[in-house]
Coordinates of C-alpha atoms and ligand atoms in Angstrom, one line a residue:
M1 CA -0.1 0.1 -0.3
V2 CA 1.3 3.3 -0.8
E3 CA 2.0 5.7 2.2
F4 CA -0.1 9.1 2.0
L5 CA 0.0 11.8 4.0
Q6 CA -2.9 11.3 6.6
S7 CA -3.0 15.0 8.5
P8 CA -5.7 17.3 6.9
G9 CA -5.6 18.2 2.9
P10 CA -6.9 20.0 0.3
I11 CA -10.0 19.1 -1.7
G12 CA -8.7 17.9 -5.2
V13 CA -10.5 18.3 -8.3
F14 CA -9.3 16.5 -11.7
D15 CA -10.2 17.1 -15.3
S16 CA -9.0 16.4 -18.6
G17 CA -8.3 19.6 -19.3
Y18 CA -9.7 23.3 -18.8
G19 CA -13.6 21.8 -18.3
G20 CA -13.2 21.1 -14.6
L21 CA -12.4 24.7 -14.1
T22 CA -16.2 25.4 -14.5
I23 CA -17.1 22.9 -11.9
L24 CA -14.4 24.2 -9.4
D25 CA -15.4 27.9 -9.8
S26 CA -19.2 26.7 -8.7
I27 CA -17.8 24.5 -5.8
R28 CA -15.6 27.8 -4.6
N29 CA -18.7 29.6 -5.0
V30 CA -20.7 27.5 -2.4
L31 CA -17.7 26.2 -0.5
P32 CA -14.9 29.1 0.1
Q33 CA -13.5 27.8 3.2
Y34 CA -11.5 25.1 2.0
D35 CA -8.4 24.7 0.0
Y36 CA -8.2 22.9 -3.2
V37 CA -5.8 21.8 -5.7
Y38 CA -7.0 21.8 -9.4
L39 CA -5.1 19.6 -11.5
G40 CA -5.5 19.3 -15.6
D41 CA -3.8 17.0 -18.0
N42 CA -4.0 19.4 -20.7
A43 CA -1.1 17.6 -22.4
R44 CA -3.3 14.5 -22.9
A45 CA -6.6 16.0 -23.5
P46 CA -9.0 15.6 -25.0
Y47 CA -10.0 12.3 -23.6
G48 CA -13.7 12.3 -25.2
S49 CA -12.6 9.9 -27.9
R50 CA -10.1 7.3 -25.9
S51 CA -10.6 4.3 -24.9
F52 CA -12.0 2.9 -21.7
E53 CA -8.4 1.4 -20.5
I54 CA -6.4 4.5 -21.4
V55 CA -9.3 7.0 -19.9
Y56 CA -9.1 4.7 -17.0
E57 CA -5.2 4.4 -16.9
F58 CA -4.9 8.3 -16.8
T59 CA -7.6 9.1 -14.5
R60 CA -5.9 6.7 -12.0
Q61 CA -2.5 8.1 -12.5
A62 CA -4.3 11.5 -11.8
V63 CA -5.9 10.7 -8.4
I64 CA -2.9 9.0 -7.3
N65 CA -1.2 12.5 -7.8
L66 CA -4.0 14.7 -5.9
F67 CA -3.4 11.9 -3.2
E68 CA 0.1 12.4 -2.9
K69 CA -0.5 16.2 -3.0
G70 CA -2.6 15.9 0.5
C71 CA -6.1 15.4 -0.9
H72 CA -8.6 12.9 0.8
L73 CA -11.3 13.7 -1.3
V74 CA -11.1 14.0 -4.8
I75 CA -13.8 15.4 -7.4
I76 CA -13.3 13.8 -10.8
G77 CA -14.6 17.2 -12.6
C78 CA -15.1 15.6 -16.0
N79 CA -17.9 13.6 -17.3
T80 CA -15.9 11.7 -19.5
A81 CA -13.5 10.3 -16.6
S82 CA -16.5 10.0 -14.2
A83 CA -18.0 7.5 -17.0
K84 CA -15.1 5.6 -17.8
A85 CA -12.8 5.2 -14.7
L86 CA -14.6 6.5 -11.7
R87 CA -16.5 2.9 -10.7
S88 CA -13.3 1.1 -11.3
I89 CA -11.2 3.2 -9.3
Q90 CA -14.1 3.1 -6.4
M91 CA -14.2 -0.3 -6.5
N92 CA -10.7 -1.9 -7.6
D93 CA -8.2 1.1 -6.4
L94 CA -9.4 2.8 -3.6
P95 CA -9.1 -0.4 -1.2
G96 CA -5.6 -0.9 -2.2
L97 CA -4.6 2.8 -2.3
D98 CA -6.3 4.1 0.9
P99 CA -9.7 2.7 1.7
K100 CA -10.5 6.1 4.0
R101 CA -9.9 8.4 0.9
R102 CA -12.8 9.4 -1.8
V103 CA -13.4 10.1 -5.3
L104 CA -16.7 11.4 -6.2
G105 CA -17.6 12.1 -9.9
V106 CA -20.1 14.3 -11.4
I107 CA -22.9 12.1 -13.1
R108 CA -24.7 10.9 -10.1
P109 CA -25.2 14.5 -8.5
T110 CA -26.5 15.2 -12.0
A111 CA -29.1 11.9 -12.3
E112 CA -30.3 12.6 -8.9
A113 CA -31.4 16.1 -9.7
I114 CA -33.2 14.9 -13.1
G115 CA -36.3 13.4 -11.6
N116 CA -37.2 16.7 -10.2
I117 CA -36.5 19.0 -13.1
T118 CA -38.4 17.4 -16.1
K119 CA -42.4 17.6 -16.9
S120 CA -42.4 15.4 -19.9
G121 CA -40.1 12.6 -18.4
H122 CA -37.9 13.0 -21.9
V123 CA -34.8 13.9 -21.3
G124 CA -31.6 14.7 -23.5
I125 CA -27.8 14.7 -22.8
F126 CA -25.1 16.3 -24.9
G127 CA -21.5 14.7 -24.0
T128 CA -18.0 13.6 -25.7
D129 CA -18.4 10.6 -27.5
G130 CA -17.2 8.5 -24.8
T131 CA -19.6 9.9 -22.4
I132 CA -22.5 9.1 -24.5
I133 CA -21.1 5.4 -26.1
S134 CA -20.5 4.8 -21.9
G135 CA -24.3 5.0 -21.8
S136 CA -23.5 6.1 -17.9
Y137 CA -26.4 8.8 -17.8
P138 CA -29.2 6.5 -19.2
M139 CA -28.1 4.0 -16.6
E140 CA -27.6 6.3 -13.8
I141 CA -30.9 8.2 -14.3
K142 CA -33.0 4.6 -14.8
K143 CA -31.7 3.7 -11.6
L144 CA -33.3 6.1 -9.6
F145 CA -36.3 7.1 -12.0
P146 CA -37.3 4.2 -13.9
H147 CA -40.2 6.4 -16.3
I148 CA -37.8 8.8 -17.7
T149 CA -36.7 8.3 -21.4
V150 CA -32.9 9.2 -22.0
V151 CA -31.6 9.6 -25.3
G152 CA -27.7 10.8 -25.6
Q153 CA -25.9 13.2 -28.5
A154 CA -22.3 13.1 -28.5
C155 CA -20.7 16.4 -29.7
P156 CA -17.3 15.5 -30.8
M157 CA -17.1 19.1 -32.4
W158 CA -17.6 21.3 -29.1
V159 CA -14.5 20.9 -27.1
P160 CA -12.3 21.9 -29.6
L161 CA -14.5 24.8 -30.1
V162 CA -14.1 25.4 -26.4
E163 CA -10.5 24.9 -26.3
N164 CA -9.5 26.7 -29.1
N165 CA -11.4 29.8 -27.6
E166 CA -14.1 29.9 -30.6
S167 CA -17.1 29.4 -28.3
N168 CA -18.6 33.0 -29.1
N169 CA -17.6 33.2 -32.6
D170 CA -19.9 32.5 -35.9
G171 CA -18.2 29.3 -36.7
A172 CA -19.4 27.4 -33.5
D173 CA -22.9 28.4 -34.7
F174 CA -23.2 25.3 -37.3
F175 CA -21.9 22.8 -34.7
V176 CA -24.4 24.1 -32.2
R177 CA -27.1 23.5 -34.3
K178 CA -26.4 20.4 -35.7
Y179 CA -26.3 18.6 -32.7
I180 CA -29.2 20.1 -31.1
D181 CA -31.0 19.2 -34.8
N182 CA -30.1 15.7 -34.1
L183 CA -30.9 15.3 -30.8
L184 CA -34.3 16.5 -31.1
A185 CA -35.4 14.6 -34.0
K186 CA -34.4 11.4 -31.6
D187 CA -36.8 12.8 -29.6
P188 CA -39.1 15.5 -29.9
L189 CA -40.9 15.0 -26.4
I190 CA -37.3 16.4 -24.7
D191 CA -38.0 19.2 -22.4
T192 CA -34.6 19.1 -20.0
I193 CA -31.6 18.9 -21.7
I194 CA -28.2 17.9 -19.4
L195 CA -24.8 19.7 -20.8
G196 CA -23.1 16.7 -19.7
C197 CA -19.7 17.8 -20.3
T198 CA -17.9 20.5 -18.2
H199 CA -16.7 22.3 -21.1
Y200 CA -20.2 22.9 -22.6
P201 CA -21.3 26.0 -20.3
L202 CA -19.0 28.1 -22.3
L203 CA -21.4 27.4 -25.1
Y204 CA -24.4 28.3 -23.3
P205 CA -25.5 31.5 -25.1
K206 CA -25.4 30.0 -28.4
I207 CA -27.0 26.4 -26.9
R208 CA -29.4 28.7 -25.3
A209 CA -30.3 30.5 -28.5
Y210 CA -30.6 27.6 -30.8
L211 CA -32.9 25.4 -28.3
P212 CA -36.8 26.2 -28.1
D213 CA -37.8 28.3 -25.6
H214 CA -39.8 25.3 -23.4
I215 CA -36.6 23.5 -22.6
Q216 CA -34.4 23.6 -19.8
I217 CA -30.8 23.1 -20.0
V218 CA -29.3 21.7 -16.8
S219 CA -25.7 22.9 -16.2
Q220 CA -23.4 20.5 -13.7
G221 CA -21.8 23.2 -11.8
S222 CA -24.9 23.9 -9.2
L223 CA -25.5 20.6 -9.0
V224 CA -22.5 18.9 -8.0
S225 CA -21.7 21.9 -5.7
N226 CA -24.0 21.4 -3.7
S227 CA -24.2 17.4 -3.7
L228 CA -20.7 18.1 -2.5
K229 CA -21.6 20.4 0.6
D230 CA -24.8 17.7 1.6
Y231 CA -21.9 14.9 1.2
L232 CA -19.3 16.9 3.5
Y233 CA -22.1 17.4 5.9
R234 CA -23.3 14.0 6.0
H235 CA -19.6 12.8 6.6
P236 CA -17.9 15.1 9.2
D237 CA -15.0 12.6 9.2
M238 CA -14.1 13.8 5.7
E239 CA -15.1 17.1 6.5
E240 CA -12.5 17.2 9.1
S241 CA -10.0 15.7 6.6
C242 CA -9.8 19.0 4.7
T243 CA -8.2 22.1 5.4
R244 CA -10.0 25.7 5.7
G245 CA -7.5 28.1 4.3
G246 CA -9.7 29.4 0.9
T247 CA -6.4 28.6 -0.8
C248 CA -6.4 27.2 -4.4
E249 CA -3.3 25.7 -6.5
F250 CA -3.4 24.5 -10.3
Y251 CA -1.2 22.1 -11.8
T252 CA -1.5 21.0 -14.9
T253 CA 0.6 18.7 -17.5
E254 CA 1.2 21.1 -20.0
S255 CA 3.4 24.3 -19.7
E256 CA 2.4 26.9 -17.0
D257 CA 1.8 29.7 -19.5
K258 CA -0.4 28.1 -21.7
F259 CA -2.8 27.0 -18.8
R260 CA -2.6 30.3 -17.4
G261 CA -3.8 32.0 -20.2
S262 CA -6.4 29.5 -21.2
A263 CA -8.0 29.6 -17.7
T264 CA -8.6 32.8 -17.5
V265 CA -11.4 31.9 -20.0
F266 CA -13.3 29.6 -18.0
L267 CA -12.6 31.2 -14.9
N268 CA -13.0 34.9 -16.1
Q269 CA -10.1 35.8 -13.8
S270 CA -6.3 35.9 -14.0
I271 CA -4.7 32.9 -12.1
E272 CA -1.1 33.0 -10.8
N273 CA -0.3 30.0 -9.1
V274 CA 0.2 27.3 -11.6
H275 CA 2.5 24.9 -11.6
R276 CA 3.5 21.8 -14.0
V277 CA 3.4 17.8 -12.7
V278 CA 4.3 14.7 -14.7
L279 CA 1.6 11.7 -14.3
D280 CA 2.7 8.3 -14.9
Ligands
LIG1 N1 -14.8 18.1 -20.0 C1 -14.5 16.6 -20.2 C2 -16.1 16.2 -19.9 O1 -16.5 16.5 -19.1 C3 -14.5 16.5 -21.7 C4 -13.4 17.0 -22.6 C5 -12.2 16.2 -23.3 O2 -12.7 15.5 -24.2 O3 -11.3 15.6 -22.5 O4 -16.3 15.0 -20.4

């Protein structure tokens, strides 16, 4: 068994790249008192079209790295990694790494909220290829709300548009409309749509503009942060393992300068404390 620091530490948030910053931002708004460490595997992103084995291996490396940085609790702020790696890490790795540490994802808290939002009982999911092919959303939602019909649409062009800072430009319109039309053609009764990728909130204005008014859009940030607040309330031992200093450190597998520049777009503020890390 690897020895990790037992003293309290920051909460870890992981994403393949920048998308998890939208989750971190919401979490810090709801729970500003804790310390946070963000890790983006930018050098190996996107994960969206990678195989199960690779996403699992990369995510496992990131989780271990965050444990080594003192985190007792890690949030996988990436749908693709939550869909493809979270369960294996929870079941197969945590018992051997440290059974007291916890790794949580973004799909379950989103699924839990859906039953109270849809009226028609027809829900659409936008996600990466990996998230949609995994079938994780329909599975999680059906476990909780068997009467809800769930239809997915992969949007492989949306992450590249966001990563290249094209979200607000005219070129993005074509692909926003294309995936919306595809999804609604599959099920015209959809009244609720989940943005099942942490990059997609940056495309929100265009998605909103092309969707019929009666369709609600569910972004994950507030669902995940409120669920985390509730989790810490229900697990006082874990809450005591989280230090309270209000700080945030950023780690990236890419260059620090590149991360600093792009992170500004996701957080709408500039950041300084960025460090490069090697995962293996
Ligand atoms: N942000 C990730 C998600 O929520 C996807 C980005 C990627 O393809 O790596 O699924």
